[in-house]
Amino acid sequence: MDVVAPVAMVVPLTTALVLLVLVPLSRRRLVDVVAFAAALATVALTAVLLVRSGDHLVLHWFAGWLPRRGFPVGIDFAVDRIGAGLALLAALLTTAALATSWRYFDDVTPLYSVLVLVFLGAMVAFSYTGDLFNLFVFFELMSVPAYALAGYKVEEEGALQGALNFAVTNSVGAFCTLTGIAFLYGRTGTLSLAAIGRSLAGHHPDGLVIVAFVLVTTGFLVKAAVVPFHFWLADAHAVAPTPICVLFSGVMVGLGVYGVTRVYWTVFSDTITPPHLRGLLVAVGVVTAVIGAVMCLGQHHLKRLLAFSTISHTGIAIAGIGLLDRTSLAGAGIYVLGHGLVKASLFVVTAILVTRLGAFDERRLHGRGRDMRWTAAVWFIGCLGLAGLPPFATSLGKGLIDEGLDHHGWPWLATVLAGSAAATAASAFRAGGHVFLGWGRVEDDQPASAEGEEEQPEVAKDRPTAPVMFAVAALLLMGGLALGLAPRLGHHADVAAGHFVNRPAMAAAVLDGAPLPEPPPMPAAPTGSAERAGVATAAVALLAGGFALSPRRPTAEQLGWAGRIGRAAIEGLRRLHSGHIGDLLAFLTAGVAAFGVLALMAGR
Amino acid sequence: MSIVFFLVAGWLFLAGLYGIVTSRNLVHLVVCLSIVQASTYLTLLGIGYRTHGTVAVLVSIPPGAPFVDPIVASLTLTDVVVSATVTALLLALAVQIHKRTGSVDPDDIVDMRG
């Protein structure tokens, strides 16, 4: 019985509680230090678990209620390598977000740190839990602080609206998940992921099981911001304090992807077998990647630009897990970690820009970042990471996903995904070229009201870059590079994914205490193609970004009919993103219905 | 008997969603969200229901007597706690929105575009 896993959850939650009680007594500096120390301790604990969870499942049965003859009577944490990796990412990014917040806010209440720590504790527990209902509880526990943090700047109308949209859509998604959990409990009489999976295994999926799958995954897909559930994400990112965007984009969205994967492989994989769902999930991922990328191209508000890029990259990860095989899962896992670190670094650069220059719009920041050479370097290298240039971890992840696409007969989709990654990187390049180099012209042909919002800088501007913020941005970026350079990363991810997809062995490990068998070795993949694809994607992104900055860039009018169609398509797409809560829910409802119908057709 | 639970739960879910989509008042919207959540209570309780079953306080009933599933009751209780938190937060947001804009109509506060 391992106690590190529950301690990793308890440390941030208890610290949050203590800070909450001590709030009237405490000074800001003290709260900052205690919260940061708790986050660092969580980093250490989750790192220990990542090491320990190598070839076995780290199990903790709460209050010592061990399973009796294979039937779970208690509630467990079952930590495998993939969950442990995500928990470590959550702890690292929370530490980074807290460090960024020191110099980001002039004035911040201790409640901010309390909310961040609760968020962290819930994310860690969500990654570790082996119980379906607790998955829902921790999902809600991580959602509520996230809603509150998104609306942290209550004095702004936009922040309130963004938080409201975020809270209502994610809550409805969570209710779908809970209904699905109720159905599964009604069918199997247990809430343990392993026991439900064992009970359903080998049966032909009937309507109830398929509907339960659709409902349970809906909540996680809303969190993962999959089209058409993605509308909340850009609003929440645009209004949340920038250090919080580090957590939203870097890890919270990735945890949505993890939720889908975890539930599919532990519960449904031996009843709704992979061939049934593969096409549907891959299509969802690819559509998300493309729509996110197209929306990203049209953004000028840096946080919205990065938010739509997150949607696009999450689409790539969803396509990876949607292939429902071991190699692609390993790739998607690496991709989520690699993208999380790089995106977090880019958000910290955005935080530096706003504390120094007081704006988020690349048109208003045009040329004003010329003297920020090192910050610019972090931004541009981060853009290369988004494009998947080796040795960034995103390159290896994308390469493994490409392999999966190739294996299942959709090699052309790899090009589509690379195209969306290139488009998001090109948008970020263009923004960086405007801000840091002063290249290109500020478009006057864009309707200024399209963004529909006034700039509201969060903090007093015109102060020098805080060294701690720059250090955090650089360290996160180096983390993304170091992960890609880690020796035998591909092998470790492959073994982790091999355990993850072996449902019977995982269930036996949880319920019977059996050791995990070594996954069969995979044939070594042909090397080099991933690197070549990454270099090509980055080159395309650089060219496209340079083209967008070029003074001779033709306007939409000069391109004739193609320009008009393109502009009409983008404008139409933007108009769908109305930000009206009723519209968001209508899309969500239609999306769930369509997902259900397609899954029923595919599953039968 | 049990089918009634699920019919009512389905009705509440859809009615609540319809209410959210068409809402012209944020307080009304939050109540509609609670109605969607109420459907999850009914689904859970409906799954644990047994005809002629009593409350699962096992010391006070004779051995062998049917009782309803206590697990779903505790799940429902947890769900109620979640609901209270989310509702409180959303109502606080609605109050703040009213303070800033003087309106609680979602149509008036659309600030985000594309």
XYZ file of C-alpha atoms in Angstrom:
718
model
C 0.000 0.000 0.000
C 1.507 3.258 -1.141
C 0.768 6.446 0.766
C 2.560 8.876 -1.542
C -0.412 9.108 -3.913
C -2.965 10.318 -1.356
C -0.355 12.590 0.229
C 0.236 14.230 -3.155
C -3.457 15.111 -3.208
C -3.686 16.067 0.466
C -0.704 18.468 0.536
C -2.181 21.139 -1.773
C -5.721 20.701 -0.418
C -4.661 20.970 3.228
C -2.423 23.936 2.518
C -5.360 25.622 0.795
C -7.497 24.995 3.860
C -4.855 26.337 6.246
C -4.367 29.444 4.130
C -8.118 29.947 4.007
C -8.353 29.853 7.792
C -5.326 32.111 8.217
C -6.363 34.610 5.564
C -7.260 37.412 7.979
C -3.863 37.081 9.667
C -1.613 36.557 6.709
C 0.306 38.928 4.547
C 0.574 38.481 0.859
C 4.253 37.542 0.894
C 3.663 34.787 3.452
C 0.710 33.372 1.492
C 2.790 33.415 -1.688
C 5.650 31.556 -0.041
C 3.468 28.914 1.612
C 1.464 28.271 -1.558
C 4.633 28.029 -3.626
C 6.201 25.618 -1.137
C 3.096 23.425 -1.221
C 3.163 23.363 -5.026
C 6.881 22.465 -4.989
C 6.232 19.675 -2.496
C 3.527 18.363 -4.812
C 6.014 18.430 -7.681
C 8.368 16.253 -5.613
C 5.626 13.810 -4.582
C 4.208 13.432 -8.077
C 7.741 12.965 -9.436
C 8.323 10.149 -6.923
C 5.132 8.496 -8.121
C 6.166 8.858 -11.752
C 9.351 6.951 -10.965
C 7.603 4.315 -8.843
C 4.817 3.623 -11.318
C 7.247 2.196 -13.860
C 6.425 -1.487 -14.157
C 3.610 -1.779 -11.645
C 0.449 -0.008 -10.656
C 0.812 2.106 -7.514
C -2.310 1.273 -5.531
C -3.833 2.879 -2.489
C -7.109 1.632 -1.024
C -8.555 4.313 1.207
C -8.956 3.314 4.866
C -7.579 -0.127 4.040
C -10.748 -1.443 2.381
C -9.059 -3.966 0.113
C -11.058 -5.803 -2.530
C -12.596 -9.097 -1.332
C -12.307 -11.980 -3.780
C -11.946 -9.616 -6.689
C -14.875 -7.415 -5.711
C -13.981 -3.837 -4.751
C -15.557 -2.732 -1.484
C -13.416 0.393 -1.130
C -12.194 3.290 -3.213
C -8.742 3.301 -4.720
C -6.056 5.404 -6.284
C -4.527 3.404 -9.141
C -1.530 5.294 -10.471
C -0.011 4.302 -13.776
C 2.706 6.081 -15.748
C 0.332 8.153 -17.862
C -1.722 9.454 -14.924
C 1.480 10.060 -12.955
C 2.955 12.054 -15.847
C -0.117 14.283 -16.056
C -0.141 14.865 -12.298
C 3.502 15.912 -12.476
C 2.697 18.268 -15.343
C -0.151 19.770 -13.286
C 2.144 20.303 -10.301
C 4.935 21.817 -12.416
C 2.621 24.222 -14.212
C 0.922 25.235 -10.967
C 4.340 26.071 -9.530
C 5.076 28.091 -12.669
C 1.704 29.862 -12.497
C 2.207 30.803 -8.852
C 5.707 32.128 -9.559
C 4.360 34.163 -12.486
C 1.607 35.574 -10.291
C 4.065 37.146 -7.829
C 4.928 39.972 -10.154
C 1.827 39.768 -12.280
C -0.677 41.119 -9.785
C -0.203 44.382 -7.978
C -2.736 43.310 -5.488
C -4.120 39.845 -5.070
C -6.164 38.331 -2.303
C -4.896 35.188 -0.564
C -8.030 33.482 -1.889
C -6.344 33.412 -5.280
C -3.618 31.087 -3.976
C -6.241 29.005 -2.167
C -8.173 28.493 -5.391
C -5.009 27.586 -7.311
C -4.039 24.981 -4.703
C -7.509 23.399 -4.674
C -7.303 23.293 -8.457
C -3.949 21.487 -8.191
C -5.125 18.979 -5.572
C -8.150 18.104 -7.705
C -6.069 17.720 -10.867
C -3.650 15.358 -9.112
C -6.485 13.285 -7.670
C -8.276 13.204 -11.034
C -5.138 11.739 -12.618
C -4.749 9.094 -9.915
C -8.207 7.867 -9.061
C -9.391 4.386 -9.950
C -13.029 5.016 -9.127
C -15.550 6.249 -11.654
C -17.586 8.359 -9.245
C -14.481 9.919 -7.745
C -13.409 10.746 -11.274
C -16.587 12.846 -11.455
C -16.073 14.349 -7.981
C -12.488 15.411 -8.707
C -13.594 16.619 -12.128
C -16.073 18.950 -10.421
C -13.575 19.864 -7.725
C -11.137 20.994 -10.378
C -13.862 22.760 -12.348
C -15.239 24.986 -9.609
C -11.925 26.733 -8.738
C -11.333 27.043 -12.476
C -14.651 28.878 -12.942
C -13.861 31.167 -10.029
C -10.340 31.858 -11.326
C -11.642 32.585 -14.842
C -13.922 35.237 -13.354
C -11.292 36.433 -10.906
C -11.351 39.988 -12.215
C -14.948 40.564 -11.141
C -14.729 44.232 -11.964
C -14.777 43.364 -15.648
C -17.918 42.536 -17.538
C -16.019 40.325 -19.967
C -14.498 38.247 -17.188
C -17.901 37.590 -15.692
C -19.366 36.556 -18.997
C -16.410 34.311 -19.831
C -16.616 32.633 -16.432
C -20.367 32.185 -16.755
C -20.073 30.545 -20.174
C -17.291 28.332 -18.872
C -19.237 27.312 -15.765
C -22.575 26.608 -17.445
C -21.215 24.584 -20.386
C -18.828 22.559 -18.244
C -21.517 21.907 -15.639
C -23.950 20.585 -18.230
C -21.129 18.393 -19.554
C -20.480 17.127 -16.020
C -24.179 16.300 -15.544
C -24.031 14.212 -18.719
C -21.033 12.403 -17.235
C -22.896 11.783 -13.987
C -25.948 10.422 -15.799
C -23.674 8.065 -17.730
C -22.038 6.971 -14.467
C -25.483 6.250 -13.009
C -26.295 4.057 -16.016
C -23.036 2.133 -15.625
C -23.670 1.638 -11.920
C -27.181 0.441 -12.672
C -25.816 -2.086 -15.149
C -22.830 -3.391 -13.185
C -23.475 -2.564 -9.513
C -20.016 -1.120 -8.913
C -18.219 2.175 -9.360
C -14.650 0.892 -9.587
C -13.311 1.471 -13.093
C -11.575 -1.914 -13.110
C -14.637 -3.799 -11.852
C -17.040 -2.111 -14.303
C -14.666 -2.952 -17.134
C -14.431 -6.562 -16.023
C -18.184 -6.835 -15.738
C -18.832 -5.412 -19.215
C -15.975 -7.258 -20.941
C -16.868 -9.603 -23.750
C -20.523 -8.598 -24.005
C -21.917 -7.189 -27.187
C -22.506 -3.491 -26.515
C -26.202 -2.759 -26.180
C -27.841 0.636 -26.419
C -27.450 1.403 -22.719
C -23.708 0.784 -22.706
C -23.172 2.907 -25.806
C -25.328 5.735 -24.436
C -23.428 5.510 -21.133
C -20.144 5.787 -23.039
C -21.364 8.845 -24.927
C -22.654 10.544 -21.765
C -19.593 9.797 -19.627
C -17.173 11.028 -22.270
C -19.254 14.149 -23.044
C -18.148 15.874 -19.838
C -14.493 15.157 -20.595
C -14.848 16.190 -24.220
C -16.353 19.509 -23.123
C -13.324 19.995 -20.880
C -11.044 19.001 -23.765
C -12.799 21.686 -25.864
C -13.623 19.408 -28.761
C -15.699 20.901 -31.600
C -18.642 21.664 -31.121
C -18.066 21.853 -27.347
C -15.136 24.255 -27.646
C -16.830 27.647 -27.517
C -16.188 28.275 -23.832
C -12.437 27.841 -24.069
C -11.412 30.984 -25.941
C -13.712 33.156 -23.811
C -12.388 31.685 -20.584
C -8.779 32.136 -21.726
C -9.329 35.692 -22.914
C -10.656 36.831 -19.562
C -8.768 34.711 -17.035
C -5.630 36.159 -15.425
C -2.757 35.118 -17.693
C -1.012 32.884 -15.104
C -4.256 30.903 -14.912
C -4.231 30.441 -18.693
C -0.974 28.544 -18.108
C -2.996 25.988 -16.154
C -6.044 25.995 -18.421
C -4.143 25.464 -21.667
C -1.189 23.607 -20.267
C -2.896 20.884 -18.312
C -6.643 21.222 -17.666
C -7.559 20.654 -21.299
C -5.127 17.746 -21.442
C -6.862 16.206 -18.445
C -10.096 16.211 -20.452
C -8.314 14.113 -23.078
C -6.978 11.863 -20.315
C -10.496 11.387 -18.886
C -11.786 10.077 -22.222
C -8.799 7.744 -22.612
C -8.890 6.439 -19.074
C -12.612 5.673 -19.137
C -12.468 4.110 -22.582
C -9.581 1.756 -21.869
C -10.486 0.716 -18.333
C -14.246 0.408 -18.828
C -15.352 0.086 -22.440
C -12.454 -1.316 -24.448
C -13.606 -4.950 -24.341
C -17.221 -4.251 -25.174
C -17.215 -1.334 -27.635
C -14.070 -2.528 -29.374
C -11.680 -0.073 -31.051
C -12.794 -0.634 -34.663
C -16.285 0.613 -33.753
C -15.215 3.989 -32.456
C -11.936 4.676 -34.204
C -13.327 6.503 -37.227
C -15.667 8.650 -35.139
C -13.059 9.775 -32.594
C -10.375 10.441 -35.209
C -12.874 12.503 -37.231
C -13.765 14.527 -34.126
C -10.077 15.153 -33.453
C -9.246 16.177 -37.007
C -12.245 18.523 -37.292
C -11.258 20.125 -33.979
C -7.653 20.535 -35.128
C -8.701 22.188 -38.400
C -11.375 24.506 -36.973
C -9.087 25.548 -34.114
C -6.325 26.346 -36.608
C -8.604 28.366 -38.913
C -9.948 30.372 -35.987
C -6.407 30.857 -34.700
C -5.346 32.498 -37.988
C -7.965 35.217 -37.561
C -7.086 36.237 -33.997
C -5.178 39.341 -32.961
C -5.758 39.136 -29.235
C -2.733 37.129 -28.107
C -4.562 35.116 -25.462
C -7.399 34.218 -27.831
C -4.827 33.307 -30.480
C -3.078 30.942 -28.090
C -6.445 29.611 -26.876
C -7.568 28.632 -30.377
C -4.143 27.117 -30.927
C -4.775 25.011 -27.812
C -8.075 23.832 -29.314
C -6.244 22.833 -32.483
C -3.448 20.981 -30.675
C -5.933 19.227 -28.404
C -7.664 18.079 -31.589
C -4.379 16.475 -32.617
C -4.169 14.725 -29.236
C -7.795 13.560 -29.541
C -7.027 12.138 -32.975
C -4.082 10.346 -31.352
C -6.075 8.737 -28.571
C -8.975 8.218 -30.994
C -6.859 5.816 -33.033
C -7.274 3.530 -30.018
C -3.999 1.725 -30.286
C -0.876 1.607 -28.202
C 1.530 3.551 -30.419
C -0.849 6.436 -31.020
C -1.730 6.593 -27.333
C 1.965 6.848 -26.476
C 2.253 9.600 -29.085
C -0.766 11.494 -27.763
C 0.583 11.275 -24.205
C 3.940 12.748 -25.245
C 2.120 15.340 -27.341
C -0.049 16.534 -24.447
C 2.986 16.895 -22.163
C 5.151 18.567 -24.813
C 2.422 20.937 -25.945
C 1.491 21.779 -22.355
C 5.017 22.935 -21.513
C 5.466 24.966 -24.697
C 2.035 26.579 -24.512
C 2.563 27.431 -20.848
C 5.819 29.159 -21.801
C 4.044 31.194 -24.492
C 1.389 32.283 -22.007
C 4.082 33.432 -19.570
C 5.577 35.520 -22.397
C 2.105 37.025 -22.880
C 2.050 37.830 -19.165
C 5.422 39.575 -19.553
C 4.060 41.599 -22.472
C 1.014 42.763 -20.585
C 2.907 43.737 -17.452
C 5.348 45.694 -19.561
C 3.237 47.105 -22.354
C -0.292 46.859 -20.998
C -2.070 45.287 -23.955
C -2.942 41.929 -25.478
C -3.643 42.962 -29.050
C -0.815 42.419 -31.519
C -1.994 45.442 -33.493
C -1.715 47.704 -30.480
C 1.585 46.112 -29.475
C 2.997 46.553 -32.983
C 6.748 47.109 -32.785
C 6.626 47.924 -29.093
C 8.513 44.787 -28.069
C 11.593 45.577 -30.201
C 13.947 45.884 -27.257
C 12.835 42.629 -25.608
C 15.309 40.367 -27.363
C 15.382 37.446 -24.967
C 11.654 37.404 -24.465
C 11.260 37.435 -28.233
C 13.644 34.493 -28.492
C 11.501 32.474 -26.071
C 8.370 33.322 -28.044
C 9.820 32.378 -31.448
C 11.422 29.161 -30.196
C 8.103 28.324 -28.543
C 6.402 28.803 -31.924
C 8.797 26.229 -33.395
C 7.727 23.903 -30.586
C 4.088 24.394 -31.577
C 4.993 23.442 -35.134
C 6.603 20.262 -33.807
C 10.218 20.954 -34.725
C 12.598 18.316 -33.368
C 13.834 17.953 -30.673
C 10.665 19.319 -29.058
C 8.564 16.571 -27.494
C 5.672 17.581 -29.765
C 7.716 16.298 -32.706
C 8.077 12.798 -31.270
C 4.424 12.723 -30.182
C 3.183 13.819 -33.582
C 5.464 11.283 -35.255
C 3.926 8.418 -33.266
C 0.392 9.652 -34.012
C 1.344 9.838 -37.707
C 2.516 6.240 -37.509
C -0.877 5.236 -36.138
C -2.696 7.134 -38.896
C -0.500 5.423 -41.448
C -1.167 2.015 -39.939
C -4.950 2.475 -40.058
C -4.917 3.658 -43.656
C -5.317 7.407 -43.221
C -1.793 8.653 -44.007
C -3.215 11.815 -45.592
C -4.706 12.863 -42.260
C -1.157 13.230 -40.926
C -0.705 16.025 -43.472
C -3.975 17.662 -42.395
C -2.887 17.602 -38.746
C 0.569 18.918 -39.648
C -1.148 21.681 -41.626
C -3.189 22.757 -38.608
C -0.127 22.700 -36.357
C 1.703 24.808 -38.958
C -1.212 27.255 -39.133
C -1.239 27.792 -35.363
C 2.539 28.216 -35.337
C 2.329 30.634 -38.285
C -0.276 32.731 -36.442
C 2.015 32.908 -33.430
C 4.970 33.786 -35.686
C 2.959 36.556 -37.292
C 1.947 37.923 -33.900
C 5.561 37.728 -32.721
C 6.780 39.453 -35.891
C 4.335 42.285 -35.299
C 5.105 42.686 -31.617
C 8.805 41.962 -31.300
C 10.144 42.909 -34.726
C 7.692 45.556 -35.842
C 7.420 43.829 -39.186
C 4.429 43.919 -41.454
C 1.669 46.431 -41.434
C -1.172 46.795 -39.051
C -4.228 45.731 -40.974
C -6.787 48.425 -41.345
C -8.905 46.237 -43.550
C -9.996 44.134 -40.592
C -13.190 45.296 -38.951
C -11.885 46.469 -35.611
C -15.046 45.483 -33.808
C -14.679 41.854 -34.837
C -12.931 41.097 -31.592
C -15.847 42.780 -29.924
C -14.007 43.660 -26.791
C -12.004 46.457 -25.383
C -8.541 45.867 -24.082
C -8.492 45.784 -20.362
C -4.972 45.310 -19.110
C -4.907 43.424 -15.871
C -2.067 45.216 -14.204
C -0.240 48.484 -14.185
C 2.036 48.645 -17.204
C 5.426 50.116 -18.034
C 7.523 48.176 -15.657
C 10.630 46.223 -16.573
C 10.350 42.510 -17.169
C 10.376 40.718 -13.853
C 13.346 38.333 -13.891
C 11.251 35.633 -12.251
C 8.687 35.756 -15.066
C 11.351 35.503 -17.724
C 12.994 32.633 -15.848
C 9.683 30.759 -15.670
C 9.053 31.241 -19.405
C 12.558 30.085 -20.302
C 12.454 27.111 -17.937
C 9.108 25.914 -19.290
C 10.423 26.160 -22.824
C 13.561 24.264 -21.876
C 11.333 21.695 -20.200
C 9.570 21.139 -23.518
C 12.954 20.693 -25.199
C 14.399 18.512 -22.443
C 11.379 16.220 -22.535
C 11.954 15.698 -26.241
C 15.632 14.986 -25.597
C 14.965 12.625 -22.680
C 16.698 9.319 -23.340
C 14.352 6.583 -24.532
C 11.266 8.756 -24.046
C 9.539 6.924 -26.869
C 10.299 3.560 -25.264
C 9.001 4.624 -21.835
C 5.836 6.085 -23.337
C 5.325 2.921 -25.358
C 5.621 0.696 -22.277
C 3.255 2.992 -20.343
C 0.735 2.889 -23.178
C 1.193 -0.879 -23.437
C 0.131 -1.248 -19.801
C -2.657 1.268 -20.223
C -4.375 -0.516 -23.115
C -4.124 -3.952 -21.497
C -7.467 -3.797 -19.707
C -7.560 -7.364 -18.307
C -4.079 -7.033 -16.804
C -4.828 -3.613 -15.317
C -8.082 -4.913 -13.817
C -6.278 -7.936 -12.356
C -3.628 -5.672 -10.875
C -6.261 -3.506 -9.196
C -8.732 -6.173 -8.079
C -6.601 -9.276 -7.552
C -3.265 -7.694 -6.752
C -1.681 -9.467 -9.709
C 1.610 -8.116 -11.078
C 1.419 -6.241 -14.389
C 2.851 -8.348 -17.205
C 5.537 -6.795 -19.348
C 3.884 -5.479 -22.503
C 5.079 -7.230 -25.660
C 7.940 -5.342 -27.312
C 6.903 -3.235 -30.257
C 8.875 -3.401 -33.472
C 11.213 -0.442 -33.629
C 9.652 2.296 -35.700
C 11.493 3.564 -38.742
C 13.370 6.596 -37.545
C 13.783 9.859 -39.343
C 10.327 10.346 -40.817
C 9.025 12.120 -37.699
C 12.006 14.459 -37.710
C 11.570 15.223 -41.391
C 7.852 15.906 -40.922
C 8.580 18.186 -37.970
C 11.193 20.173 -39.889
C 8.852 20.479 -42.870
C 5.970 21.656 -40.656
C 8.156 24.250 -38.966
C 9.436 25.456 -42.358
C 5.895 25.809 -43.681
C 4.910 27.688 -40.519
C 7.878 30.060 -40.884
C 7.081 30.705 -44.534
C 3.387 31.271 -43.856
C 4.154 33.540 -40.912
C 6.645 35.466 -43.025
C 4.102 35.729 -45.817
C 1.535 37.179 -43.431
C 4.122 39.772 -42.370
C 5.214 40.611 -45.886
C 4.388 44.160 -46.997
C 3.422 42.843 -50.430
C 0.912 40.391 -49.028
C -2.171 40.574 -51.227
C -5.401 41.515 -49.497
C -8.473 39.327 -49.750
C -9.826 41.588 -52.525
C -6.715 41.136 -54.646
C -7.021 37.367 -54.421
C -10.362 37.526 -56.238
C -12.945 34.848 -55.721
C -10.672 32.636 -53.633
C -10.055 35.486 -51.218
C -13.749 36.271 -51.006
C -14.690 32.653 -50.328
C -11.944 32.308 -47.751
C -12.956 35.489 -46.000
C -16.647 34.543 -46.074
C -15.810 31.141 -44.568
C -13.741 32.654 -41.768
C -16.321 35.345 -41.090
C -19.073 32.727 -41.000
C -17.075 30.614 -38.595
C -16.396 33.622 -36.403
C -20.054 34.520 -36.349
C -20.828 31.069 -34.932
C -18.585 31.977 -31.997
C -21.121 34.426 -30.685
C -20.297 33.965 -27.013
C -24.016 33.832 -26.218
C -24.665 31.241 -23.549
C -27.864 30.050 -25.254
C -25.972 29.414 -28.497
C -23.229 27.554 -26.637
C -25.730 25.226 -25.000
C -27.616 24.688 -28.256
C -24.368 23.578 -29.902
C -23.553 21.376 -26.940
C -26.945 19.677 -27.022
C -26.776 19.147 -30.773
C -23.225 17.839 -30.401
C -24.172 15.284 -27.748
C -27.153 14.141 -29.821
C -25.021 13.768 -32.956
C -22.265 11.990 -31.026
C -24.861 9.614 -29.552
C -26.492 8.802 -32.873
C -23.135 8.244 -34.598
C -21.854 6.092 -31.731
C -25.035 3.992 -31.756
C -24.704 3.510 -35.519
C -21.025 2.652 -35.226
C -21.302 0.498 -32.107
C -24.048 -1.805 -33.291
C -42.606 2.212 -11.216
C -38.960 2.635 -12.001
C -39.674 3.757 -15.552
C -41.441 6.832 -14.175
C -38.167 7.942 -12.563
C -36.365 7.861 -15.859
C -39.152 9.498 -17.828
C -39.298 12.367 -15.348
C -35.485 12.577 -15.251
C -35.328 12.760 -19.048
C -38.048 15.387 -19.081
C -36.229 17.503 -16.460
C -32.945 17.239 -18.358
C -34.464 18.413 -21.617
C -36.703 21.061 -20.041
C -33.729 22.477 -18.150
C -31.613 22.576 -21.305
C -34.430 24.285 -23.204
C -34.664 26.804 -20.394
C -30.917 27.563 -20.526
C -30.893 27.940 -24.302
C -33.838 30.341 -24.377
C -33.212 32.109 -21.066
C -33.547 35.891 -20.904
C -32.542 36.185 -17.267
C -29.389 34.897 -15.600
C -31.137 33.919 -12.371
C -33.645 31.940 -14.407
C -30.704 30.403 -16.256
C -29.047 29.267 -13.035
C -32.312 27.731 -11.823
C -32.638 25.912 -15.150
C -29.135 24.517 -14.627
C -30.262 23.245 -11.217
C -33.209 21.595 -12.936
C -30.829 19.777 -15.290
C -28.920 18.661 -12.234
C -32.133 17.557 -10.505
C -32.574 15.053 -13.309
C -29.305 13.415 -12.256
C -30.648 13.014 -8.695
C -33.708 11.240 -10.018
C -31.661 9.018 -12.319
C -29.438 7.966 -9.437
C -32.293 7.359 -7.019
C -34.292 5.569 -9.698
C -31.438 3.137 -10.246
C -31.273 2.250 -6.562
C -35.026 2.029 -6.084
C -36.679 -1.201 -4.987
C -40.427 -1.632 -4.814
C -41.561 -1.749 -1.174
C -37.967 -1.144 -0.091
C -37.302 0.931 2.985
C -34.559 3.382 3.795
C -31.230 1.607 4.180
C -30.790 2.212 7.900
C -29.974 -1.407 8.503
C -30.267 -1.482 12.295
C -33.939 -0.614 12.251
C -35.284 -3.050 9.692
C -35.790 -6.801 10.042
C -33.226 -9.029 8.337
C -34.187 -9.944 4.822
C -36.495 -6.966 4.327
C -35.875 -5.161 1.041
C -34.178 -1.800 1.228
C -33.164 0.765 -1.396
C -29.535 0.990 -2.486
C -27.713 3.267 -0.037
C -24.818 3.924 -2.421
C -26.913 5.925 -4.866
C -28.256 7.929 -1.951
C -24.732 8.932 -0.955
C -23.882 9.699 -4.576
C -26.954 11.935 -4.720
C -25.861 13.671 -1.548
C -22.426 14.370 -3.056
C -24.166 15.615 -6.163
C -26.272 18.019 -4.080
C -23.100 19.440 -2.535
C -21.604 19.980 -5.987
C -24.824 21.614 -7.082
C -24.833 23.994 -4.122
C -21.274 25.103 -4.904
C -21.868 25.655 -8.611
C -25.195 27.418 -8.033
C -23.700 29.734 -5.427
C -20.810 30.633 -7.715
C -23.077 31.259 -10.692
C -25.477 33.395 -8.681
C -22.527 35.431 -7.411
C -21.465 35.957 -11.032
C -25.024 36.978 -11.926
C -25.050 39.526 -9.094
C -21.729 40.950 -10.278
C -22.955 41.115 -13.873
C -26.012 43.005 -12.709
C -23.783 45.410 -10.783
C -21.571 46.083 -13.819
C -24.157 46.246 -16.552
C -27.461 46.846 -14.835
C -28.898 43.902 -16.741
C -29.320 40.188 -16.206
C -30.340 39.406 -19.771
C -27.736 37.243 -21.532
C -28.632 39.035 -24.769
C -27.392 42.327 -23.321
C -24.045 41.175 -22.049
C -22.609 39.490 -25.118
C -19.116 40.857 -25.142
C -17.121 38.090 -26.760
C -16.922 37.562 -30.480
C -15.014 34.967 -32.449
